[in-house]
PDB file of C-alpha atoms in Angstrom:
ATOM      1  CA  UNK A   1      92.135 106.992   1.956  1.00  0.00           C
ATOM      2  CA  UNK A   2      91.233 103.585   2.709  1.00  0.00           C
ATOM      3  CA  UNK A   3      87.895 102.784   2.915  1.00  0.00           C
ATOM      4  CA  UNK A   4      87.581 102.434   6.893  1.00  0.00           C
ATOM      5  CA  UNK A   5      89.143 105.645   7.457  1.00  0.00           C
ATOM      6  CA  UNK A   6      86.897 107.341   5.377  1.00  0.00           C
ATOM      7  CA  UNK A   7      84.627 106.403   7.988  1.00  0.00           C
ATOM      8  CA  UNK A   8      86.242 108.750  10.650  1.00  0.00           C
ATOM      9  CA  UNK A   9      84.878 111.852  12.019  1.00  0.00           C
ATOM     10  CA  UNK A  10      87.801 112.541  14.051  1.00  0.00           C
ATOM     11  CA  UNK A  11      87.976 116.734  14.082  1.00  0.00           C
ATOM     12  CA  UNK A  12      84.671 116.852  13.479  1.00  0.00           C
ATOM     13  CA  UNK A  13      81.860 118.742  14.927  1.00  0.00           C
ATOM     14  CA  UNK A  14      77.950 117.368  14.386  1.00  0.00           C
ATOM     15  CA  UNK A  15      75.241 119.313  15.643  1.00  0.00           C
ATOM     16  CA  UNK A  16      72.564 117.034  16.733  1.00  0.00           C
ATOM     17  CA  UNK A  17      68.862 118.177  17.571  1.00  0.00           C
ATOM     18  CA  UNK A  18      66.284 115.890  19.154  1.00  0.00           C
ATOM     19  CA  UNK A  19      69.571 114.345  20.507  1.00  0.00           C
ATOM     20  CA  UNK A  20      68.061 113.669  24.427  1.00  0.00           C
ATOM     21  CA  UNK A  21      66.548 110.425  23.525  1.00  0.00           C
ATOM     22  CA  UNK A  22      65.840 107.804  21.142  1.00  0.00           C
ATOM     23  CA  UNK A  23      67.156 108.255  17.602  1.00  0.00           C
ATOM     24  CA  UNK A  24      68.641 111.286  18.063  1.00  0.00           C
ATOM     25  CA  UNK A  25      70.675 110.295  20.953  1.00  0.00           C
ATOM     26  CA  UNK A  26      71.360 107.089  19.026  1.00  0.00           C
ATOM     27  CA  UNK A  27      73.010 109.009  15.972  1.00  0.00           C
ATOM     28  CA  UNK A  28      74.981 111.402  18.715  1.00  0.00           C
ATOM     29  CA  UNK A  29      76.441 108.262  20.110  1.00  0.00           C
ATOM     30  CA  UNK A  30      77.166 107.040  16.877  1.00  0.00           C
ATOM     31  CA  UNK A  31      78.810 109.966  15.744  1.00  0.00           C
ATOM     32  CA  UNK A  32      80.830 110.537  18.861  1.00  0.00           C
ATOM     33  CA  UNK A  33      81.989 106.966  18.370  1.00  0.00           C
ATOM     34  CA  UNK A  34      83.228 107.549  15.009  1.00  0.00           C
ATOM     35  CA  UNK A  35      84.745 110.460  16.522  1.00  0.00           C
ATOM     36  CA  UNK A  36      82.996 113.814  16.201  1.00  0.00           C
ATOM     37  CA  UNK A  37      82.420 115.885  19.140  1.00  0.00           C
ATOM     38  CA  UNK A  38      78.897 116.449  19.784  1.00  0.00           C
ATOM     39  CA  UNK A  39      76.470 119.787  19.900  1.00  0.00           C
ATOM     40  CA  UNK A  40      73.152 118.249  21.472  1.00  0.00           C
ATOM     41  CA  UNK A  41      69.405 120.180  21.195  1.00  0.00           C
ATOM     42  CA  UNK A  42      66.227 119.422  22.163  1.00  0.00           C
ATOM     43  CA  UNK A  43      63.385 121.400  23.955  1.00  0.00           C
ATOM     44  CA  UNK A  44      64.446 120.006  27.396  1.00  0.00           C
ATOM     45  CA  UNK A  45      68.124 119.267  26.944  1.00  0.00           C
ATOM     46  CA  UNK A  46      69.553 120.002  30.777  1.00  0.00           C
ATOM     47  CA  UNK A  47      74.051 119.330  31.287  1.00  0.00           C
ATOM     48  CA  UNK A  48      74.590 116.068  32.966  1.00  0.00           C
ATOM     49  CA  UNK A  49      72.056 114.216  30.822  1.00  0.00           C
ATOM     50  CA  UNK A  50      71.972 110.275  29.554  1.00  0.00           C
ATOM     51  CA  UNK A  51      73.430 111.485  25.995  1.00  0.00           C
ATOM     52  CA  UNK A  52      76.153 113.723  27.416  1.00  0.00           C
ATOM     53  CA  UNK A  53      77.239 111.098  29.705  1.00  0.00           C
ATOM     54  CA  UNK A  54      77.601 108.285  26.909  1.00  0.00           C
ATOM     55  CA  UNK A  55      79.189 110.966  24.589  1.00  0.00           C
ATOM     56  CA  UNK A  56      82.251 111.932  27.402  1.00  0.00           C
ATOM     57  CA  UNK A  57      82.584 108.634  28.266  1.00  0.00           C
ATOM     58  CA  UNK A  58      84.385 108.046  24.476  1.00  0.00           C
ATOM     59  CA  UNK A  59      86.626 111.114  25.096  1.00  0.00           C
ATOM     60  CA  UNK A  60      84.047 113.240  22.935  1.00  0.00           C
ATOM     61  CA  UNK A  61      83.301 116.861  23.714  1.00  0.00           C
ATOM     62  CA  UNK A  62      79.414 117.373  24.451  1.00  0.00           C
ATOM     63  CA  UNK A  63      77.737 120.962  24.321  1.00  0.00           C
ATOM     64  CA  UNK A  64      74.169 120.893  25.646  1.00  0.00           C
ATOM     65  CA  UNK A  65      71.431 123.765  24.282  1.00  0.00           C
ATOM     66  CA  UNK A  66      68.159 123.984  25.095  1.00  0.00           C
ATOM     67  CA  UNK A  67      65.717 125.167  21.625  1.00  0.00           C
ATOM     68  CA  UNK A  68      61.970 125.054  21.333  1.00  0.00           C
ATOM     69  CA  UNK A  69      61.696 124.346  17.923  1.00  0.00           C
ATOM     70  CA  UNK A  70      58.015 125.317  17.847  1.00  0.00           C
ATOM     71  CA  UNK A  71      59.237 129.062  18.077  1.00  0.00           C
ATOM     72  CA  UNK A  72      60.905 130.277  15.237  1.00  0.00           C
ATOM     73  CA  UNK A  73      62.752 133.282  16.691  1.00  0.00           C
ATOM     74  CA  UNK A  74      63.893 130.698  19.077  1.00  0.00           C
ATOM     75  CA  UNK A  75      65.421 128.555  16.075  1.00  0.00           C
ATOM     76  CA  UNK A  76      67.136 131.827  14.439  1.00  0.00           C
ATOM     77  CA  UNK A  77      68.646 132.792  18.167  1.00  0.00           C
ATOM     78  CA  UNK A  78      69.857 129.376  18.726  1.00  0.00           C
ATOM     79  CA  UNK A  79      71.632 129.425  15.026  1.00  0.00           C
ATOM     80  CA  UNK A  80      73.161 132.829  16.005  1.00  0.00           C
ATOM     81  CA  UNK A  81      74.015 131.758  19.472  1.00  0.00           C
ATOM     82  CA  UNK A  82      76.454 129.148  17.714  1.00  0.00           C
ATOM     83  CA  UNK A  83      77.977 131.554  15.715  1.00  0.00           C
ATOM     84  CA  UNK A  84      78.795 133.781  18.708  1.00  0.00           C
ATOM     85  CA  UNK A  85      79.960 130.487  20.480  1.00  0.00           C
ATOM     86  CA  UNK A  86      82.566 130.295  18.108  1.00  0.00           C
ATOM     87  CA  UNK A  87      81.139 127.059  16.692  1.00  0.00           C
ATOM     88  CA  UNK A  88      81.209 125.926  12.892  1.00  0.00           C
ATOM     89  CA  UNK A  89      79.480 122.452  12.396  1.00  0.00           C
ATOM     90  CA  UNK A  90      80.800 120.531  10.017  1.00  0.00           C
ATOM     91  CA  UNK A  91      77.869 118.134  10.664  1.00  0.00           C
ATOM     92  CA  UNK A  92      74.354 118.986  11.020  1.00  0.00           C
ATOM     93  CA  UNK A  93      71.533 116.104  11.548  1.00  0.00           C
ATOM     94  CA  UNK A  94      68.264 117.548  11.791  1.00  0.00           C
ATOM     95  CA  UNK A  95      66.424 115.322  14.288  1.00  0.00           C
ATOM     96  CA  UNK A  96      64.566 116.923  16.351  1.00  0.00           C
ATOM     97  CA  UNK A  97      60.231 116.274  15.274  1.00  0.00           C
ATOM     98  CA  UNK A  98      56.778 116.286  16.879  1.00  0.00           C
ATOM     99  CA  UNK A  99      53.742 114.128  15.948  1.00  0.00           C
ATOM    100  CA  UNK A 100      50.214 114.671  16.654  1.00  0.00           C
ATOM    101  CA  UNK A 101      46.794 111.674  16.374  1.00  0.00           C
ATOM    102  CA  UNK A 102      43.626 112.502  15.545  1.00  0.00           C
ATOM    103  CA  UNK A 103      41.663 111.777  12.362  1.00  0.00           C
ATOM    104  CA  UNK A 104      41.781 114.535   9.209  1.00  0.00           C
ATOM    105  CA  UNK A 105      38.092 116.093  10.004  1.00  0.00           C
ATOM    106  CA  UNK A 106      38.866 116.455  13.995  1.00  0.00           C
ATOM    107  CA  UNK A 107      42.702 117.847  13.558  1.00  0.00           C
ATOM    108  CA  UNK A 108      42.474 121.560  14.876  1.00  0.00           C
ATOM    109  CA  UNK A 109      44.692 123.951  13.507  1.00  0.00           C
ATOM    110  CA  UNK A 110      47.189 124.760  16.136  1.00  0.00           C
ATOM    111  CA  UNK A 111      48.360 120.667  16.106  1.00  0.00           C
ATOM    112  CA  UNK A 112      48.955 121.173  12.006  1.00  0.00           C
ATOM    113  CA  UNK A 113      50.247 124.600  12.567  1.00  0.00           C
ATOM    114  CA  UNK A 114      52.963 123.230  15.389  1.00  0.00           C
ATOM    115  CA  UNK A 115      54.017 119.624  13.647  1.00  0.00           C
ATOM    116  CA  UNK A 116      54.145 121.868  10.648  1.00  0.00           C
ATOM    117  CA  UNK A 117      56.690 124.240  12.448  1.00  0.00           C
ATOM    118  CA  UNK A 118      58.778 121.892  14.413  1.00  0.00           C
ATOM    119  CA  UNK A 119      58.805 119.132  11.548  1.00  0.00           C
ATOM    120  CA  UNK A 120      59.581 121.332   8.529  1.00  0.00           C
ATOM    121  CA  UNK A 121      59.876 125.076   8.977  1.00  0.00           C
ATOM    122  CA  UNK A 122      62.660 125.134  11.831  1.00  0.00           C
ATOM    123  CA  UNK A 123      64.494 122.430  10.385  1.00  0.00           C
ATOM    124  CA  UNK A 124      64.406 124.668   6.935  1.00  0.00           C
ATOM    125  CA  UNK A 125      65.530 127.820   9.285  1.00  0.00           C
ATOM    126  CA  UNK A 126      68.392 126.070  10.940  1.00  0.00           C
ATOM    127  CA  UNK A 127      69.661 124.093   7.775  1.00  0.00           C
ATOM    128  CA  UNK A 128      69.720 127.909   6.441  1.00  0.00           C
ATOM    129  CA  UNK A 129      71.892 129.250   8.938  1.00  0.00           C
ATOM    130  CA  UNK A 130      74.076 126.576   9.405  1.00  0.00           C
ATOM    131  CA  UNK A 131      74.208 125.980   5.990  1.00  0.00           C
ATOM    132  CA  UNK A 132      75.202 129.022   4.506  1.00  0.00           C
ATOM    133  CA  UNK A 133      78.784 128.302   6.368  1.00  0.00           C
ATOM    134  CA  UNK A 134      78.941 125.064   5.450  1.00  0.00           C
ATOM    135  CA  UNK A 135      78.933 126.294   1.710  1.00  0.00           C
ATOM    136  CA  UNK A 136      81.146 129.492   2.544  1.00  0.00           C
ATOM    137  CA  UNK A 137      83.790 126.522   3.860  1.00  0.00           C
ATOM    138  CA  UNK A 138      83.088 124.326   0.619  1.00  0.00           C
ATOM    139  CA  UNK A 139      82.097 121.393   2.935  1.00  0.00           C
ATOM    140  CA  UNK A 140      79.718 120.207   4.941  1.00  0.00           C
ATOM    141  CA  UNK A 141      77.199 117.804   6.030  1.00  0.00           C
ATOM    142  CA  UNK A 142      73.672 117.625   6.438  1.00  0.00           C
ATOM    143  CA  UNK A 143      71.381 114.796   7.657  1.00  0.00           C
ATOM    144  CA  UNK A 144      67.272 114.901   7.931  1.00  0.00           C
ATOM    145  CA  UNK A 145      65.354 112.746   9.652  1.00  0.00           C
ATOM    146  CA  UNK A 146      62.192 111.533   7.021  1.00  0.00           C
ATOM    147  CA  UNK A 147      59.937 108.962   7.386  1.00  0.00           C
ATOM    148  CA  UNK A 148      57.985 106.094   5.740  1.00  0.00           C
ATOM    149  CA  UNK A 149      55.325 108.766   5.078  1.00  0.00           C
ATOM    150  CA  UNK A 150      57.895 110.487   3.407  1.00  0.00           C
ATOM    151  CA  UNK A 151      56.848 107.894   1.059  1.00  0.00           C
ATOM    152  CA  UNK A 152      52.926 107.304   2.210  1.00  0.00           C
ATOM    153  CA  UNK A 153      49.938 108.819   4.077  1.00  0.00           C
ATOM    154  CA  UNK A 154      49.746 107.254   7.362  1.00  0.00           C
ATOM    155  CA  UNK A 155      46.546 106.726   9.545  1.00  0.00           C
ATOM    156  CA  UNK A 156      45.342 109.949  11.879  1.00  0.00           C
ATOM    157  CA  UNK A 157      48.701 111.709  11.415  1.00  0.00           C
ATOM    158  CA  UNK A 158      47.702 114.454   8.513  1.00  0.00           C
ATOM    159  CA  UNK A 159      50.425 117.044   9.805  1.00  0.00           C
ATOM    160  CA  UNK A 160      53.321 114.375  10.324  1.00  0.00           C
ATOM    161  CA  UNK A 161      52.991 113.047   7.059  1.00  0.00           C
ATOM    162  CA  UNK A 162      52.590 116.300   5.132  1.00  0.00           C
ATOM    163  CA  UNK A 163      55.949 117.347   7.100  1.00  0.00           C
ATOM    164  CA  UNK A 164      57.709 114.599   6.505  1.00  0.00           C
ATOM    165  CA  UNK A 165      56.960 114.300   2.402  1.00  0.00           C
ATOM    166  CA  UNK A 166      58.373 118.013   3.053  1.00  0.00           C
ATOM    167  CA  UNK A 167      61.346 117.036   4.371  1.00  0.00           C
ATOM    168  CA  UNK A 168      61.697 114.682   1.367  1.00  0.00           C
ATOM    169  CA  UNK A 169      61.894 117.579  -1.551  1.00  0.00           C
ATOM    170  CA  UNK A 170      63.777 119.539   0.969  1.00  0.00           C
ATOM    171  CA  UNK A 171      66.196 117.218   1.111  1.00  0.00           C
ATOM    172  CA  UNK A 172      66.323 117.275  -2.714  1.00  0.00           C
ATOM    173  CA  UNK A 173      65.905 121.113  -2.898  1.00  0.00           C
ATOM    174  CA  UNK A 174      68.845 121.766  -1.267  1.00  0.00           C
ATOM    175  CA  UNK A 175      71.231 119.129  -2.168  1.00  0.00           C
ATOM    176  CA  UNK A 176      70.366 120.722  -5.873  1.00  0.00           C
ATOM    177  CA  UNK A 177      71.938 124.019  -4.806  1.00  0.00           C
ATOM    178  CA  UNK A 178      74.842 122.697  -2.874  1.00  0.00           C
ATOM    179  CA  UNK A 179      76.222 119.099  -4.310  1.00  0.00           C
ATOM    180  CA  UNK A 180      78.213 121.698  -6.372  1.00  0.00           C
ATOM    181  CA  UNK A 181      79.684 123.392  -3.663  1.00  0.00           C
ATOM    182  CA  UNK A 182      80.828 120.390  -1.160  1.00  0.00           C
ATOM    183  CA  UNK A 183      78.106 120.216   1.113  1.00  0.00           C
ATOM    184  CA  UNK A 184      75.785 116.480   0.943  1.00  0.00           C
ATOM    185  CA  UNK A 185      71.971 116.931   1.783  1.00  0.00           C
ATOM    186  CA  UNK A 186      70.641 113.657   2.212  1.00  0.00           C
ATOM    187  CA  UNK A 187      68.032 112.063   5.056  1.00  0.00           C
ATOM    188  CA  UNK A 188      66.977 108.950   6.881  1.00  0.00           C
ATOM    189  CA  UNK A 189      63.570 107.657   6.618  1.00  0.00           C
ATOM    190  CA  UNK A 190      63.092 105.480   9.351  1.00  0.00           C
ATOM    191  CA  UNK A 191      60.422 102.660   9.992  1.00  0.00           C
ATOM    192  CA  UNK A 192      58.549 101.921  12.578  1.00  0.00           C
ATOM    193  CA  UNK A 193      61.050 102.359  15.618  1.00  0.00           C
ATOM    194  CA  UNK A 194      60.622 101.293  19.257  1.00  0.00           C
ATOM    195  CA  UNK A 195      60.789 104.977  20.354  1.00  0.00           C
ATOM    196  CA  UNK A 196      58.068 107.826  22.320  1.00  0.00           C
ATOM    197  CA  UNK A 197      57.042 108.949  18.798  1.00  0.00           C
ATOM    198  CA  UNK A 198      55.224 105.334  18.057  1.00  0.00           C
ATOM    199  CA  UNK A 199      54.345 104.396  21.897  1.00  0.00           C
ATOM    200  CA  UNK A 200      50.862 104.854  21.026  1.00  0.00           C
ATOM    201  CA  UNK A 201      51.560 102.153  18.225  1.00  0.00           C
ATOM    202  CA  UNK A 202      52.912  99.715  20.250  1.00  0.00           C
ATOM    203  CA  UNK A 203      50.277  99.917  23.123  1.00  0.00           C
ATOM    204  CA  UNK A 204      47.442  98.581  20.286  1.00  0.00           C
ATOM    205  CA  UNK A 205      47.963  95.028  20.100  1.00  0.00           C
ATOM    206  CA  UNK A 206      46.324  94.951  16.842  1.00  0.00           C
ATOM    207  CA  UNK A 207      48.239  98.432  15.364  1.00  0.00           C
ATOM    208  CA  UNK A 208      51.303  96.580  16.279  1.00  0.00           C
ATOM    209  CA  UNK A 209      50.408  92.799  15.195  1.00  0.00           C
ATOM    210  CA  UNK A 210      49.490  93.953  11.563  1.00  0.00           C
ATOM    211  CA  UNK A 211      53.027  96.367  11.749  1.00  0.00           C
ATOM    212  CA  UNK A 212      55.330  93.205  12.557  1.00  0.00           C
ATOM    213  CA  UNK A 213      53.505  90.741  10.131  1.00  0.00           C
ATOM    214  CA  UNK A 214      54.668  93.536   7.240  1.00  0.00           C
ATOM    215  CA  UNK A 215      57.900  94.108   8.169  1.00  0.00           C
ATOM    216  CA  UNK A 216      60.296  91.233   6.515  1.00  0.00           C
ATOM    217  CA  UNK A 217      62.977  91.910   9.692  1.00  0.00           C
ATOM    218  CA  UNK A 218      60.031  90.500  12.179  1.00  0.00           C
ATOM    219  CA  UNK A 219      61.020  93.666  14.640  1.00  0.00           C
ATOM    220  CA  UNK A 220      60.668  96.879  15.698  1.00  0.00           C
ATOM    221  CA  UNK A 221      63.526  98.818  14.758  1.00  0.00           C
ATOM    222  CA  UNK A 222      65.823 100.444  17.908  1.00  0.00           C
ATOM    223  CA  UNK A 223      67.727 103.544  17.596  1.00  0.00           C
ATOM    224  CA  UNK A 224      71.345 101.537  17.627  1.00  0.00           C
ATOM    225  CA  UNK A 225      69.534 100.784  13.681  1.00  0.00           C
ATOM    226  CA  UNK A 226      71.106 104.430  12.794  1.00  0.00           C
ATOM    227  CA  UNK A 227      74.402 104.153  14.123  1.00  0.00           C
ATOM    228  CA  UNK A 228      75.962 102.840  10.632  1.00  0.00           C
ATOM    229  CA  UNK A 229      73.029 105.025   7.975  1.00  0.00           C
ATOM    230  CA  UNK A 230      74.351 108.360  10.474  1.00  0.00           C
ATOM    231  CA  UNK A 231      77.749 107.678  10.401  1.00  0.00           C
ATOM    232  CA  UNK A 232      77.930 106.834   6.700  1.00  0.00           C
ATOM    233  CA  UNK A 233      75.818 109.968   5.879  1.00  0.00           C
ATOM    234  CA  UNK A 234      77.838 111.681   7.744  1.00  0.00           C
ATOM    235  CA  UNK A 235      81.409 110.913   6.922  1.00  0.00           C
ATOM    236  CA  UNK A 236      83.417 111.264   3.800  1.00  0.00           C
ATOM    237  CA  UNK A 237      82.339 107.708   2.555  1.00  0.00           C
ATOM    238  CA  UNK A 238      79.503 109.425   1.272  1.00  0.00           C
ATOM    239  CA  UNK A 239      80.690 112.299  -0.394  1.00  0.00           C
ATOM    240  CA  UNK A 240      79.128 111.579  -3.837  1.00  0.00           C
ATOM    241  CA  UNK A 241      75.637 110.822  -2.281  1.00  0.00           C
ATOM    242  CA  UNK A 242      73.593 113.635  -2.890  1.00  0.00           C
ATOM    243  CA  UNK A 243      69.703 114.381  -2.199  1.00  0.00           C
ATOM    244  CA  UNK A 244      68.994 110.423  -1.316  1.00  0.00           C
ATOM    245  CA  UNK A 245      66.345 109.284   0.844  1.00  0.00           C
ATOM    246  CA  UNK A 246      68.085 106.470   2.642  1.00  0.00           C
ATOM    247  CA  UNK A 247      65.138 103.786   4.117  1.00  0.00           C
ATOM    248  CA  UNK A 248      66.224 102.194   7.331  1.00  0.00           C
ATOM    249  CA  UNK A 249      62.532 100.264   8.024  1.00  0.00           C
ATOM    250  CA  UNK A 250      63.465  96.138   8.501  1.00  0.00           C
ATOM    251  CA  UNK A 251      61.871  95.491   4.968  1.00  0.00           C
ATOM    252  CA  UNK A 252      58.962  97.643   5.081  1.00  0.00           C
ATOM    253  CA  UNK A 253      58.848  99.320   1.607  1.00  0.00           C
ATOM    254  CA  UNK A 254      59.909  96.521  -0.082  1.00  0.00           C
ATOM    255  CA  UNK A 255      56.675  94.686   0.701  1.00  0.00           C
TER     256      UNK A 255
END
């Protein structure tokens, strides 16, 4: 295999959640581009949207699904539904997150209890379900989405950050079980992205001035930043990666 072919997802099918808009939708583009036919989720997720549009435009197949991934049953329906769909991912890129501000001593419970369930517990559900094929099939595989407070605390974010260091030993839990048995666990932490999740970030001129004078790159990151980590992560050319944390932040943790 030479080395850009083992880029290819040709025949391939990656299951995408959070795929509607920003990095989500830029790692289903980038994945349909390299090939794979595309199985979009998100909360809101209606046929005919921006993502489906870009992914048929390259000659990909798009299937749109609709999941609140703040409901658990929900989650474990939607993994069924695929089944009885007739569709085995060979792909999986949990994406799909939530993030709630408000300082430690004024977070109310049902903001933990949701980032909590969307962040970690759905995305542990659904890598489950798909998951268990994957390793039935001897291949697979599986992408998370973690963070820089993967690595640190954050400011006002309690719930993100605990979900998203989380995500981080999941990512090494699993890959433990299933290097063995063809199936590569590994995530994306990304940093701080021009996206809805960090809007709030971006509006504080002096949030954002002290962000950009850290980050080496001198930007904030854009979702066409994932296109190569995704498809790499993705695609055979990583098939002896295994329960890596790969850090796509401009510089960020190296300061």
């Amino acid at each position: 295999m030479s080395v850009l072919s083992s880029f290819d997802l040709s025949g391939k099918t990656a299951v995408v959640t959070g795929a509607k808009r920003g990095i989500g939708r830029g790692m289903a583009e980038a994945l349909a581009q390299a090939g794979a036919d595309i199985v979009g989720v998100s909360a809101t997720l209606a046929p005919g949207s921006e993502v489906e549009q870009a992914v048929t435009a390259l000659g990909r197949k798009f299937t749109a699904y609709q999941c609140d991934f703040s409901d658990r049953a929900a989650v474990a329906a939607f993994a069924a539904q695929l089944e009885a769909d007739g569709i085995a991912p060979d792909i999986l890129v949990n994406n799909a997150g939530t993030i709630k501000r408000k300082p430690a001593a004024e977070h109310p419970d049902d903001w933990w209890d949701k980032v909590i369930e969307v962040n970690l517990s759905a995305q542990f559900v659904l890598s489950r379900e798909i998951g268990r094929g994957m390793v039935e099939r001897g291949r697979g595989k599986i992408i998370f989405t973690a963070s820089l407070l993967t690595f640190q605390g954050g400011i006002t974010v309690p719930g993100y950050a605990a979900s998203k260091g989380g995500i981080g030993q999941l990512t090494k839990a699993l890959a433990n079980e299933w290097a063995g048995k063809g199936v590569n666990v590994n995530a994306i932490a990304p940093g701080y992205i021009a996206t809805d999740n960090t809007q709030a970030l971006q509006d504080d001129p002096d949030r954002s001035k002290s962000i950009l004078e850290r980050i080496p790159a001198g930007r904030w990151g854009t979702p066409q930043d994932f296109a190569g980590p995704a498809v790499f992560l993705a695609s055979p050319a990583s098939d002896y990666v295994n329960g890596e944390i790969l850090v796509v932040d401009g510089g960020w943790m190296g300061r």
